[in-house]
Short mmCIF file of C-alpha atoms (C1' of nucleotides) in Angstrom, two decimals:
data_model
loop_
_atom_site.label_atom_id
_atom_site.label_comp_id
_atom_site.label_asym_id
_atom_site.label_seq_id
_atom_site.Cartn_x
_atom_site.Cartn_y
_atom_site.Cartn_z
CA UNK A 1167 19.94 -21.00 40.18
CA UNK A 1168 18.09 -20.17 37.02
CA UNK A 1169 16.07 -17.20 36.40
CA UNK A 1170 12.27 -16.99 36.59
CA UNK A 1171 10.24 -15.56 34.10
CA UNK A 1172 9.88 -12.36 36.13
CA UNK A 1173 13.44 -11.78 37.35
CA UNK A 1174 14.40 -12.91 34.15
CA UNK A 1175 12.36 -9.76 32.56
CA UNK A 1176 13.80 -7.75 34.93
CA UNK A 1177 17.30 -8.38 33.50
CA UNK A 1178 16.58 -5.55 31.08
CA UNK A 1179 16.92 -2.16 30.79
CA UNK A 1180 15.39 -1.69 27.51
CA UNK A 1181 12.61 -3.24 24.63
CA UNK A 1182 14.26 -6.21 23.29
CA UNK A 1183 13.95 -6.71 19.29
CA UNK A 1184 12.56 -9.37 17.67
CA UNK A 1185 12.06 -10.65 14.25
CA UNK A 1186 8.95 -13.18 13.64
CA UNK A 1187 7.70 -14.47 9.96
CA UNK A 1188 4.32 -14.97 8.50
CA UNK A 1189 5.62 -17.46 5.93
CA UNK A 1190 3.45 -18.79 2.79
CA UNK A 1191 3.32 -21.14 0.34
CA UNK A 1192 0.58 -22.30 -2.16
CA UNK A 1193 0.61 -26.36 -1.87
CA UNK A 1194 -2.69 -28.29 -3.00
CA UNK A 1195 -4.57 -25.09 -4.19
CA UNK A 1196 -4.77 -23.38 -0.98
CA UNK A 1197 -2.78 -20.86 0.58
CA UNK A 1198 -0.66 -22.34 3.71
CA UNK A 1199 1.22 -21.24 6.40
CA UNK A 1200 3.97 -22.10 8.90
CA UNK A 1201 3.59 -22.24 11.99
CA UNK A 1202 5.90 -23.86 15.02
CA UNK A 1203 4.78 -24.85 18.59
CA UNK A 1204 6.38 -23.64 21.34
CA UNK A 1205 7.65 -25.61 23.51
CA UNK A 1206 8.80 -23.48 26.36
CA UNK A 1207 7.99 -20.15 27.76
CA UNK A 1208 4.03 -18.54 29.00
CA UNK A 1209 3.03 -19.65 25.70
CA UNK A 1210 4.16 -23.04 25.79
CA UNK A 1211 2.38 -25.62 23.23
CA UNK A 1212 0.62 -22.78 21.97
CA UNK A 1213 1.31 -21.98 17.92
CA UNK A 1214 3.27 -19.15 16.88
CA UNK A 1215 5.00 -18.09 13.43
CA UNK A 1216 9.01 -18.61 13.71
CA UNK A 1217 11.08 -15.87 15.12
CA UNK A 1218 13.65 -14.90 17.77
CA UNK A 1219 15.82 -11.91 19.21
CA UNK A 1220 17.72 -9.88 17.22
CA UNK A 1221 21.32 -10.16 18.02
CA UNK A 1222 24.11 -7.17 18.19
CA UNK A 1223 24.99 -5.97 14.96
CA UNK A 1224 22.60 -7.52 12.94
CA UNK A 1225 20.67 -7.01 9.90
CA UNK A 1226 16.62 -7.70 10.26
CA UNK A 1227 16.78 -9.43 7.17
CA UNK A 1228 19.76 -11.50 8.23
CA UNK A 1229 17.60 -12.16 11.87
CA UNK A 1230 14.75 -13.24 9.53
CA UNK A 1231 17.05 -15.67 7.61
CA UNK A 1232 18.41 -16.61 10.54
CA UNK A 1233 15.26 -18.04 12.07
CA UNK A 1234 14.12 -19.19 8.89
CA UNK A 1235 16.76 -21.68 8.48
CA UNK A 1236 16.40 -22.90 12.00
CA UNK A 1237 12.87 -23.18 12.15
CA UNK A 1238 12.35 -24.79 8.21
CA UNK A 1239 15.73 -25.33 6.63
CA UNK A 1240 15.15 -22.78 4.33
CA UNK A 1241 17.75 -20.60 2.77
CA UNK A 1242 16.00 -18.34 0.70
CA UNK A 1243 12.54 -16.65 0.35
CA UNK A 1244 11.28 -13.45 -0.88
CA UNK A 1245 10.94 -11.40 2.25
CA UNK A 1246 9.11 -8.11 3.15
CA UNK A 1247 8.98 -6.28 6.07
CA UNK A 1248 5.49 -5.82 6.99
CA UNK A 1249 4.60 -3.88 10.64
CA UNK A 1250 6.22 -3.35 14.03
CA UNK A 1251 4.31 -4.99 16.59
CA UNK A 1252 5.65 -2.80 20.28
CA UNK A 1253 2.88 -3.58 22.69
CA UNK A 1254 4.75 -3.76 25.86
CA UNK A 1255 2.12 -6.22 26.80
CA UNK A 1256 2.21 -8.38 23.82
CA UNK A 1257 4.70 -10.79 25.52
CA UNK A 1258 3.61 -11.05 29.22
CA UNK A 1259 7.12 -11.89 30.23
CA UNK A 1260 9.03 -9.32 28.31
CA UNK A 1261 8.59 -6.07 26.75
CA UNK A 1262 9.90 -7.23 23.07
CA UNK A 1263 9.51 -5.54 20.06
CA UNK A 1264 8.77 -7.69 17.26
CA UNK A 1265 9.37 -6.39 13.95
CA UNK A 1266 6.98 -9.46 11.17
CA UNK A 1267 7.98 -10.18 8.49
CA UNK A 1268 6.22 -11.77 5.35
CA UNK A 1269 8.30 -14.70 3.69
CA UNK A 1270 7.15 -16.54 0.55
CA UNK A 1271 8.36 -19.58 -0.88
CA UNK A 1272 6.86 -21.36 -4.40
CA UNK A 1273 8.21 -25.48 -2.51
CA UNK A 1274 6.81 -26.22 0.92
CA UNK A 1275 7.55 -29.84 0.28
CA UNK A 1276 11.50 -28.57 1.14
CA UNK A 1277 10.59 -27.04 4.22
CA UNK A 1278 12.31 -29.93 6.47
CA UNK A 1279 11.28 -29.82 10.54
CA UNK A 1280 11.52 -27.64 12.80
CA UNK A 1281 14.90 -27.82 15.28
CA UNK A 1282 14.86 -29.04 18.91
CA UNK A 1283 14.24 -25.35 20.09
CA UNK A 1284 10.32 -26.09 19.13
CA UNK A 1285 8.15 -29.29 19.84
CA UNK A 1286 6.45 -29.79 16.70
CA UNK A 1287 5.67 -27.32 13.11
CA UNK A 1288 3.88 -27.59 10.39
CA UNK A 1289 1.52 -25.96 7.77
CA UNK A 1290 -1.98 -25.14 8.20
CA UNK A 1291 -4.52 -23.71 6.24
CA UNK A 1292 -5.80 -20.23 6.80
CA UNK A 1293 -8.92 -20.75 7.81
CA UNK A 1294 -8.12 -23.15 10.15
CA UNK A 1295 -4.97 -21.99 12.08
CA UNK A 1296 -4.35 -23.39 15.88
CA UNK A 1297 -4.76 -21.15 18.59
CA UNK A 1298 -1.58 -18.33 18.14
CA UNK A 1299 0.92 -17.20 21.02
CA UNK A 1300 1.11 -13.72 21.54
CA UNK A 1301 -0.27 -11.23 19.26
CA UNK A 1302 0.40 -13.58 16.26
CA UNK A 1303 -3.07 -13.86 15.06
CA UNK A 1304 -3.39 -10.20 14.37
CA UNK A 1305 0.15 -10.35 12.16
CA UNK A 1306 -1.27 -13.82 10.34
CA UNK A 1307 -4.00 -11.00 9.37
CA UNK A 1308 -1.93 -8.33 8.70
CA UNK A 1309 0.21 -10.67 6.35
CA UNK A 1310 -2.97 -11.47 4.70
CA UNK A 1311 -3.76 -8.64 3.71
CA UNK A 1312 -0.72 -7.68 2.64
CA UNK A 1313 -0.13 -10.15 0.18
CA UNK A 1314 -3.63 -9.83 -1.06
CA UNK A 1315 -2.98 -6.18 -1.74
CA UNK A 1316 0.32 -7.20 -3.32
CA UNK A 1317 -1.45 -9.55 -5.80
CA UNK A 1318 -3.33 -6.98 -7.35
CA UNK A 1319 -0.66 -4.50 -8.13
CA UNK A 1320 2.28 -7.00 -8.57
CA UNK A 1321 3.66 -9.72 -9.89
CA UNK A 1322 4.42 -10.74 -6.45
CA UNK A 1323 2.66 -13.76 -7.16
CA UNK A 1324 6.28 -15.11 -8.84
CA UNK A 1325 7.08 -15.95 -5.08
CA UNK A 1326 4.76 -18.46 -4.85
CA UNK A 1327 4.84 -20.09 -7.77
CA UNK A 1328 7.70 -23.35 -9.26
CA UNK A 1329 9.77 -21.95 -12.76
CA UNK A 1330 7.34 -23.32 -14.74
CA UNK A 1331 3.44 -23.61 -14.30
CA UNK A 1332 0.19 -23.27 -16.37
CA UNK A 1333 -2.22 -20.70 -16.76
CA UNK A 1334 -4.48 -22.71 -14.60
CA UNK A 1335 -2.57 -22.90 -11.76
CA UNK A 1336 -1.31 -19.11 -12.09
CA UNK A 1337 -5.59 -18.32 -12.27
CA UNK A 1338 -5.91 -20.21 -9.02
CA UNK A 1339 -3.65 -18.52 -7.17
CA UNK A 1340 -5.49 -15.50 -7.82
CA UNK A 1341 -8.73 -17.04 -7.00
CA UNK A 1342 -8.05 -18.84 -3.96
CA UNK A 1343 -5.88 -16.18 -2.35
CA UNK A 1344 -8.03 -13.23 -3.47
CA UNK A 1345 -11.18 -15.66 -2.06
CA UNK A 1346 -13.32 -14.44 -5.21
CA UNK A 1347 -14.26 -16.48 -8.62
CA UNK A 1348 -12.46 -14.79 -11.26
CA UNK A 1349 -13.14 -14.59 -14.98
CA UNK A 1350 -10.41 -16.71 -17.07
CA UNK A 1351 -11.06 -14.75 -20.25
CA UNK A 1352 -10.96 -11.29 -19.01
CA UNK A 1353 -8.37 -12.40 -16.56
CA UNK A 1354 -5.77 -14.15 -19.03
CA UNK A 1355 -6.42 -11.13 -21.90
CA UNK A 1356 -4.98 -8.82 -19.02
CA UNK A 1357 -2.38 -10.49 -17.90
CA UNK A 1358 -1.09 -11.63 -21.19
CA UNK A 1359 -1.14 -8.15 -22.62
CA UNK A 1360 0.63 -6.41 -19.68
CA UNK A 1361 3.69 -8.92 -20.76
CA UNK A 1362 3.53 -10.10 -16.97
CA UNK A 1363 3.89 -13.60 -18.68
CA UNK A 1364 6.80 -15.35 -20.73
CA UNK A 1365 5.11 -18.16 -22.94
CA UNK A 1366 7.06 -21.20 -22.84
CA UNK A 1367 7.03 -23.34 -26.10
CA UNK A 1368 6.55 -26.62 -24.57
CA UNK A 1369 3.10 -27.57 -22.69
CA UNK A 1370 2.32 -30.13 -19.90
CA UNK A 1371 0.89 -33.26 -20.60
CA UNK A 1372 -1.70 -34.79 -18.35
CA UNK A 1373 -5.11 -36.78 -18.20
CA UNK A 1374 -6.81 -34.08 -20.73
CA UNK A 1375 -5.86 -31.19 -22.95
CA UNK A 1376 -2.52 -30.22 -22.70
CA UNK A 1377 -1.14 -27.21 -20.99
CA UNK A 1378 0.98 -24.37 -22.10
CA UNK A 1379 3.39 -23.25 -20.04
CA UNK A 1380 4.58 -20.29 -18.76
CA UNK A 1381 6.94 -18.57 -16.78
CA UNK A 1382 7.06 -15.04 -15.20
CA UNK A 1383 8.69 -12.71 -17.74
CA UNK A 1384 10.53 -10.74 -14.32
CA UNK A 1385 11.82 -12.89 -11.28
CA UNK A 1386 12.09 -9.01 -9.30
CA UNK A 1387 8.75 -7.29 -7.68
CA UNK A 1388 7.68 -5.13 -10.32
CA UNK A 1389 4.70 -2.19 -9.50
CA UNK A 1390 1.88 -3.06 -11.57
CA UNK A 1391 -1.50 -2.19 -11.73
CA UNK A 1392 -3.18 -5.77 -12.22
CA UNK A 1393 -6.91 -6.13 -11.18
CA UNK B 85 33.34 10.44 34.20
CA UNK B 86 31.13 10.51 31.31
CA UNK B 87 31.16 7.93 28.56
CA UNK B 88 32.83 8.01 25.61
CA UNK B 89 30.63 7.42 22.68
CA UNK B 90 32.83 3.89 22.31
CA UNK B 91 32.06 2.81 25.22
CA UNK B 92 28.48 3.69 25.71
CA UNK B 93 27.72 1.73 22.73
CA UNK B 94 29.40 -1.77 23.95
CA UNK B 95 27.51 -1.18 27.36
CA UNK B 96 24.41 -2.56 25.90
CA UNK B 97 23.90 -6.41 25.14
CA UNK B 98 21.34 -5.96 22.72
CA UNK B 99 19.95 -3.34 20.04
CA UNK B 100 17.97 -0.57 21.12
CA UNK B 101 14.52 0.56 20.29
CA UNK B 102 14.38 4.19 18.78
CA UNK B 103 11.47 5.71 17.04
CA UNK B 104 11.87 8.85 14.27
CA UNK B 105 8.99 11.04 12.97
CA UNK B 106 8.46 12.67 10.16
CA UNK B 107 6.55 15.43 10.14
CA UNK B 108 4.41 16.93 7.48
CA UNK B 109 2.30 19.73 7.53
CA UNK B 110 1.08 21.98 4.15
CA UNK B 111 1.75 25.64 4.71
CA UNK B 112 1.94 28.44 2.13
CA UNK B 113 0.88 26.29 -0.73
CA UNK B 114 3.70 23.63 -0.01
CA UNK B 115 4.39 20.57 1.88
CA UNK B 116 6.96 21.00 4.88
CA UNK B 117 8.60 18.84 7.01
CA UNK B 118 10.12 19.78 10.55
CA UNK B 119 13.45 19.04 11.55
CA UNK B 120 15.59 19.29 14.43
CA UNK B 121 19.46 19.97 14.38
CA UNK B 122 21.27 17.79 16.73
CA UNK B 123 23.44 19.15 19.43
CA UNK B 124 25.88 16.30 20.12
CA UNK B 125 26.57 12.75 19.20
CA UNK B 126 28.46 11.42 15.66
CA UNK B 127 26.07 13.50 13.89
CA UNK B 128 26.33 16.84 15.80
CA UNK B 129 25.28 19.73 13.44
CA UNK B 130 23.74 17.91 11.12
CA UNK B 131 19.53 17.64 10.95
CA UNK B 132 16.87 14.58 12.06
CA UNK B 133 13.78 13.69 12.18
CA UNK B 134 13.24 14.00 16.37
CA UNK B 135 12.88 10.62 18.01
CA UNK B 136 14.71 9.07 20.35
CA UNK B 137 14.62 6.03 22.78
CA UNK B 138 11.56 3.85 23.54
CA UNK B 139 11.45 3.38 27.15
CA UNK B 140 10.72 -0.01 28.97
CA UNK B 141 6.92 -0.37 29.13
CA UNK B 142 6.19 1.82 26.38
CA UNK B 143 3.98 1.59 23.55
CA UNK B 144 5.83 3.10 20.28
CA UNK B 145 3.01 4.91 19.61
CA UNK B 146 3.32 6.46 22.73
CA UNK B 147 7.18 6.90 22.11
CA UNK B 148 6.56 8.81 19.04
CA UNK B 149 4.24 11.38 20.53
CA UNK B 150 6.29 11.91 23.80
CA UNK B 151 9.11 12.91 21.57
CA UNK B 152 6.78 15.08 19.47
CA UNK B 153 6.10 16.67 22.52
CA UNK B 154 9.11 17.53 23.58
CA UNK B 155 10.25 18.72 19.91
CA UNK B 156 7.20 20.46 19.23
CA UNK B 157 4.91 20.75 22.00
CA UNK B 158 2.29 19.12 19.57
CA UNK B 159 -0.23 16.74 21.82
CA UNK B 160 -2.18 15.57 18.63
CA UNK B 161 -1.53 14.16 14.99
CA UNK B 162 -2.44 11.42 12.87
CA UNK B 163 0.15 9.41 13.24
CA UNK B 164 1.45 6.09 11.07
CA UNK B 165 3.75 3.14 11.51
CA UNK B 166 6.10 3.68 8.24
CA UNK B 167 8.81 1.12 8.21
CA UNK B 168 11.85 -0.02 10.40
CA UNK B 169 15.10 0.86 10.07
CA UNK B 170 17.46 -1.76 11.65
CA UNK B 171 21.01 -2.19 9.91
CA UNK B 172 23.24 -1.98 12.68
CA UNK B 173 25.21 0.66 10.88
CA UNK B 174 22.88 3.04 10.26
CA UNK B 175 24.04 4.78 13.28
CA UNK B 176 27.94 4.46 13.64
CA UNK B 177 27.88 5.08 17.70
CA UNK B 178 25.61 1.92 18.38
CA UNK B 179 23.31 -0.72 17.05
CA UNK B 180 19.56 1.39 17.11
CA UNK B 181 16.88 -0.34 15.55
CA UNK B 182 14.47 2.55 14.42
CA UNK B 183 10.98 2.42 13.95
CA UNK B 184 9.85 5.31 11.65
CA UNK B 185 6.24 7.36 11.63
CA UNK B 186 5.20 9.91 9.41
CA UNK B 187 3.08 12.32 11.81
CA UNK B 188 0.27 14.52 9.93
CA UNK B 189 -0.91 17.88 11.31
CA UNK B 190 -3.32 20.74 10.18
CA UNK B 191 -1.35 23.88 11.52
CA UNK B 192 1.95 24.07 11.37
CA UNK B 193 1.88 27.57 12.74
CA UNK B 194 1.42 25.97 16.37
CA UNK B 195 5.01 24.36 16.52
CA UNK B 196 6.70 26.05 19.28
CA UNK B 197 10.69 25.66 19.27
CA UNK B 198 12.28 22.83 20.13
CA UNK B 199 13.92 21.89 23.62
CA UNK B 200 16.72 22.72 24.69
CA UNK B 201 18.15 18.80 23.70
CA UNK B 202 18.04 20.38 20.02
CA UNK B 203 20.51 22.96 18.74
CA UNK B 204 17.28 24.17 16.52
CA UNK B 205 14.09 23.34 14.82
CA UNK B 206 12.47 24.43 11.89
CA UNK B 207 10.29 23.68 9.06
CA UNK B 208 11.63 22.47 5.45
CA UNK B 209 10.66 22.41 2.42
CA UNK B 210 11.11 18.71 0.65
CA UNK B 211 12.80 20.13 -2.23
CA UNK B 212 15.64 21.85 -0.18
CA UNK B 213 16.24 19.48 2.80
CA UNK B 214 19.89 20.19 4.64
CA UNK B 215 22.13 17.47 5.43
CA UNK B 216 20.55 14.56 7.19
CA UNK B 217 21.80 12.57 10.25
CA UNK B 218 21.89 8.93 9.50
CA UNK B 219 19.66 7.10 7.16
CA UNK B 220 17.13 10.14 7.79
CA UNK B 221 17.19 11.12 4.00
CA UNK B 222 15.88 7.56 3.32
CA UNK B 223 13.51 7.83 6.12
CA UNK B 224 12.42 10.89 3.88
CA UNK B 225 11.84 9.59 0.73
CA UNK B 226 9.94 6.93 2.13
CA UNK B 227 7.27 8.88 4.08
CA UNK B 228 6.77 10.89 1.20
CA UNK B 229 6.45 8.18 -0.92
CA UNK B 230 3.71 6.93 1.33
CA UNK B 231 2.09 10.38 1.82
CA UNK B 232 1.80 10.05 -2.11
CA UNK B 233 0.03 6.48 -2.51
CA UNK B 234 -2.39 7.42 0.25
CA UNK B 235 -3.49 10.66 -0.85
CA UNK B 236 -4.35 8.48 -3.87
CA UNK B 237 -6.64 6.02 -2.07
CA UNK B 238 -7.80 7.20 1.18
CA UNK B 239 -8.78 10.21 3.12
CA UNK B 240 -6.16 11.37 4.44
CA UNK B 241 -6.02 15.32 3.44
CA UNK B 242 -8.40 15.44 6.51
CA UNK B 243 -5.25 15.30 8.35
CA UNK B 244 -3.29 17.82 6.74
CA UNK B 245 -6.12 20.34 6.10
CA UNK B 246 -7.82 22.86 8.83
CA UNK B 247 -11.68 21.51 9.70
CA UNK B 248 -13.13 23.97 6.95
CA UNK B 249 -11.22 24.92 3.44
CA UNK B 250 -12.09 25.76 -0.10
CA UNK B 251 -12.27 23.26 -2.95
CA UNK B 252 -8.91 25.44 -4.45
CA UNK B 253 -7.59 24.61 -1.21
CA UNK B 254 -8.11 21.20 -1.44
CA UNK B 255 -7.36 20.14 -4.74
CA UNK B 256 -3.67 22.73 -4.29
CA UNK B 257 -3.01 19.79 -1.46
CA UNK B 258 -3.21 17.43 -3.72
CA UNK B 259 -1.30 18.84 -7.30
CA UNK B 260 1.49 19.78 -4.77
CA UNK B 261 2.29 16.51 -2.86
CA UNK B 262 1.51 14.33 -6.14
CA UNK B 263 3.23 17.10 -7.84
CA UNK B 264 1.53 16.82 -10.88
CA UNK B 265 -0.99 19.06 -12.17
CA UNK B 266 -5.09 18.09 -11.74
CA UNK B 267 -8.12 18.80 -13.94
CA UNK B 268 -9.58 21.07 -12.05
CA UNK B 269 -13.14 20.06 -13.30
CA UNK B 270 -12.82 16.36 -13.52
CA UNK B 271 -11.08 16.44 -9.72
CA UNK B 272 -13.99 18.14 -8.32
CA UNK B 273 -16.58 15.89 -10.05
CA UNK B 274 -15.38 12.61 -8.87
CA UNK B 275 -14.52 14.01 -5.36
CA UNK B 276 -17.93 15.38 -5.21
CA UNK B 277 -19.65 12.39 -6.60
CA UNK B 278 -17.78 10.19 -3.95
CA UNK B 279 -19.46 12.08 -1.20
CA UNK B 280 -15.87 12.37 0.46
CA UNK B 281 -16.82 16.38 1.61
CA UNK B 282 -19.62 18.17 3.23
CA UNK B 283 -20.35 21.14 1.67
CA UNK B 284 -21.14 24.15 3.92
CA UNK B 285 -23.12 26.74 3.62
CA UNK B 286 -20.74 29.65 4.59
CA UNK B 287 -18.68 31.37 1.88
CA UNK B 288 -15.07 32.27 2.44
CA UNK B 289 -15.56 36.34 1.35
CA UNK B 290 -11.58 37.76 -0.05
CA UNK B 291 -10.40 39.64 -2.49
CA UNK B 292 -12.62 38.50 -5.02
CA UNK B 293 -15.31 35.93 -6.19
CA UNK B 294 -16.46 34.07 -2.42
CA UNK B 295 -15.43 30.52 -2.36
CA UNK B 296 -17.70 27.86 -0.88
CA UNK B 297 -16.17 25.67 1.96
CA UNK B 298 -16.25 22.60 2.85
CA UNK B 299 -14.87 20.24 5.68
CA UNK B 300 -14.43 16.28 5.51
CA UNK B 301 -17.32 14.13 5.36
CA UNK B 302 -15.35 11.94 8.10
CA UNK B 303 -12.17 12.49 10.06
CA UNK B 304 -11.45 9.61 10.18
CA UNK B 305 -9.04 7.18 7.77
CA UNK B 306 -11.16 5.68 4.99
CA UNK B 307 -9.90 3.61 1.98
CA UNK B 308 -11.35 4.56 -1.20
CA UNK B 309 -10.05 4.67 -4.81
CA UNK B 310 -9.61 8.30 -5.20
CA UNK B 311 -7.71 9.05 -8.37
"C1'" DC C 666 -17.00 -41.62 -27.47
"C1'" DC C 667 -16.99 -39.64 -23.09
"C1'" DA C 668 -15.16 -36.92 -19.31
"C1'" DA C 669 -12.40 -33.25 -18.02
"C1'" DA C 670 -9.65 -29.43 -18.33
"C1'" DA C 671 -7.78 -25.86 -21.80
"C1'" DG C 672 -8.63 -22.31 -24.62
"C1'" DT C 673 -11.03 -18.52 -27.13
"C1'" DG C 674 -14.31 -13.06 -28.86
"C1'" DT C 675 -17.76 -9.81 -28.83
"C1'" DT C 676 -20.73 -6.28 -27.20
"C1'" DG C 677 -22.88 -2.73 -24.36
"C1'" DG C 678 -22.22 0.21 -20.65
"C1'" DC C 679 -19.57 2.97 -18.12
"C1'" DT C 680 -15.78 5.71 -16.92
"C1'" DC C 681 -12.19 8.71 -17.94
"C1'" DT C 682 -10.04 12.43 -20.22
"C1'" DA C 683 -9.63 16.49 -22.73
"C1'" DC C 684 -10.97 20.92 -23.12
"C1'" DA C 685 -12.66 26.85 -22.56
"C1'" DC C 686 -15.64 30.06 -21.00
"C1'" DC C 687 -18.63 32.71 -17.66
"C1'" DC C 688 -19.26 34.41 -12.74
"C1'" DA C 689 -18.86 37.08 -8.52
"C1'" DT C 690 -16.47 40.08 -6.03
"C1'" DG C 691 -13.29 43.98 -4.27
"C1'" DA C 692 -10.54 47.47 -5.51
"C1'" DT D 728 -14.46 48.29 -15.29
"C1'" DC D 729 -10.91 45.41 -14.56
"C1'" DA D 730 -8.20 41.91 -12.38
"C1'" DT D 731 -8.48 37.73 -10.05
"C1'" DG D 732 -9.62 33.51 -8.59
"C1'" DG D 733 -14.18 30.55 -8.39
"C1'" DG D 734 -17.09 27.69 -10.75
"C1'" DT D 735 -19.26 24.88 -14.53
"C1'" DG D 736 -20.69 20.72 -19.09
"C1'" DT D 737 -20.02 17.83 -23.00
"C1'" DA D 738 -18.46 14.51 -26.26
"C1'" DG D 739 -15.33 10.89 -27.92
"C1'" DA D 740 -12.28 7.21 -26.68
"C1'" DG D 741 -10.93 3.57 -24.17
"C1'" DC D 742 -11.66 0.22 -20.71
"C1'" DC D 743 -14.13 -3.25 -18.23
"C1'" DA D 744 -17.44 -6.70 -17.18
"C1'" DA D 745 -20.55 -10.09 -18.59
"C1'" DC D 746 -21.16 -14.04 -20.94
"C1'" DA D 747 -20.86 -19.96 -23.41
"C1'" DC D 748 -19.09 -22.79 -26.53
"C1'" DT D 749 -15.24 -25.39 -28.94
"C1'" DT D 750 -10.82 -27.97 -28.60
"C1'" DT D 751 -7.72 -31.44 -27.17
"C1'" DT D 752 -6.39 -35.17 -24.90
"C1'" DG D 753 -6.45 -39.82 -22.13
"C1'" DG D 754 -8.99 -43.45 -20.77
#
DNA sequence: CCAAAAGTGTTGGCTCTACACCCATGA
DNA sequence: TCATGGGTGTAGAGCCAACACTTTTGG
């Protein structure tokens, strides 16, 4: 005798909690993000960014991990609480509270599939994201512009990027996430004299010129005033 | 047969939705917040930001002012989603995930007393805050905090200031939150030159030399680099 | 030697900061 | 006329944006 979705809402006396994550990675010189597919519910086969309820006694953050792992295998990722999402209508067969979360990881290629609970996941572009369950496109803009906002006063940008990586690759970031051309000489005398940067002795060798490499002089968030 | 604090908590499954607001308002040349001294519970005696419960079918937003109602008998402020509080110890009778505002009002002077679910109510000072009730202290430093970076790029006096003020009003508002001092003639260039007020044509007429007044170009949250 | 990506300086304009005196009024 | 808070301008320093060519390597 299982419940429907209405009875099943009914069960409730109070707002459940919820944790969901906007999580991003730069792969291919474009930001990415991952999203699952639902397999069950009012939303079923639409898109939505991994979450779940919050259980008794919990941490947020540990919820977040939580889901994290399940959904992508992942065990750790630079996480920020971002907004509180309490539309009573957001999820037509619950009133749940979600609290999003923004998660950022410098590998995708580690992320392994998604478990059983969900029918497919995967990354997408920004610009081209799959219809969203829920209220989840308005948190995939919300993370947005969070992390865009984040770039230009600090070195969150460490998040997304290996140990190791060249100038280049650092300036693209910037470029492609920011979604303006930016000017390598003005932008590498700024970042190299706020001491953002640790210059790495050795360089990376490729088809052309060689590289130098860097690494981020602080693996923490530090508060800096950058563009 | 009422229910030991103990057992209360272990009659819910899951956490519970709360919402806390802290309120600012400037008054007598200083920023104040308002508390409320609680009458019962773990933390009885001690002082909170009011909140309490979000209801089934409510929007937090809606949460936030009900319980500014009842605390203050205030029907308007600018409110704004701060940050949520969820470790499940944060309050040691249950597991209450809290999502804090920081409400912004004009006149403090039309607070009425709290109801009768309050011991009392009253307006602080942030420099001499009593004892707080649960993570409330954290809850303070982090609305301030915000309060700070806004006043810095946005609009937001409007919601702290009455519809027409002086300039020496305005730029008090702003030397006391930041707590720093301000130029006065550089601050009232730029401010000017940004068009962010609408100079009247009325004088204030007091003790001594009139002072023009002013009132916000727009009452409504803009982002702008301010200082 | 060619293609492709890496790396490098200067200048003019603008913005920001520092700073001190006169003004208008009521008492 | 005096006490008090209101109101105003300038100059020097530092910062930022605009801008194009040379270097190094692999193929």
């Amino acid at each position: 005798m299982p419940a429907g979705p209405t009875e099943s809402a009914d069960r409730f006396e109070r707002p459940r909690v919820a944790v969901d994550t906007v999580l991003f990675a730069f792969q291919e010189r474009r930001l990415k993000t991952y999203l699952v597919q639902l397999s069950r519910g009012p939303a079923n086969g639409k898109w939505a960014f991994p979450g779940g309820l919050v259980r008794r006694g919990e941490m947020l953050d540990d919820a977040v991990r939580r889901e994290l792992k399940i959904s992508t295998g992942l065990t750790d990722a630079y996480l920020e609480q971002l907004f509180t999402f309490g539309d009573p209508s957001r999820d037509p067969d619950a009133h749940v509270v979600s609290v999003a979360y923004m998660a950022l990881i410098p590998d995708p290629g580690r992320v392994s599939g998604p478990s059983p609970k969900y029918a497919a996941g995967g990354w997408f572009e920004l610009s081209a994201l799959p219809p969203l369950a829920y209220d989840h496109a308005v948190m995939a803009k919300y993370a947005l512009k969070r992390l865009k906002s984040k770039l230009e006063y600090s070195n969150i940008a460490f998040a997304l990027l290996p140990p190791i990586f060249t100038f280049a690759e650092f300036e693209e970031l910037y470029s492609q996430i920011l979604a303006r051309p930016i000017d390598r000489r003005n932008f590498r005398r700024r970042i190299l004299a706020m001491g953002l940067l640790r210059p790495l002795k050795e360089t990376r060798r490729g088809a052309h010129r060689p590289a130098a490499l860097y690494s981020f002089a602080r693996q923490t968030l530090q508060m800096i005033e950058m563009l």
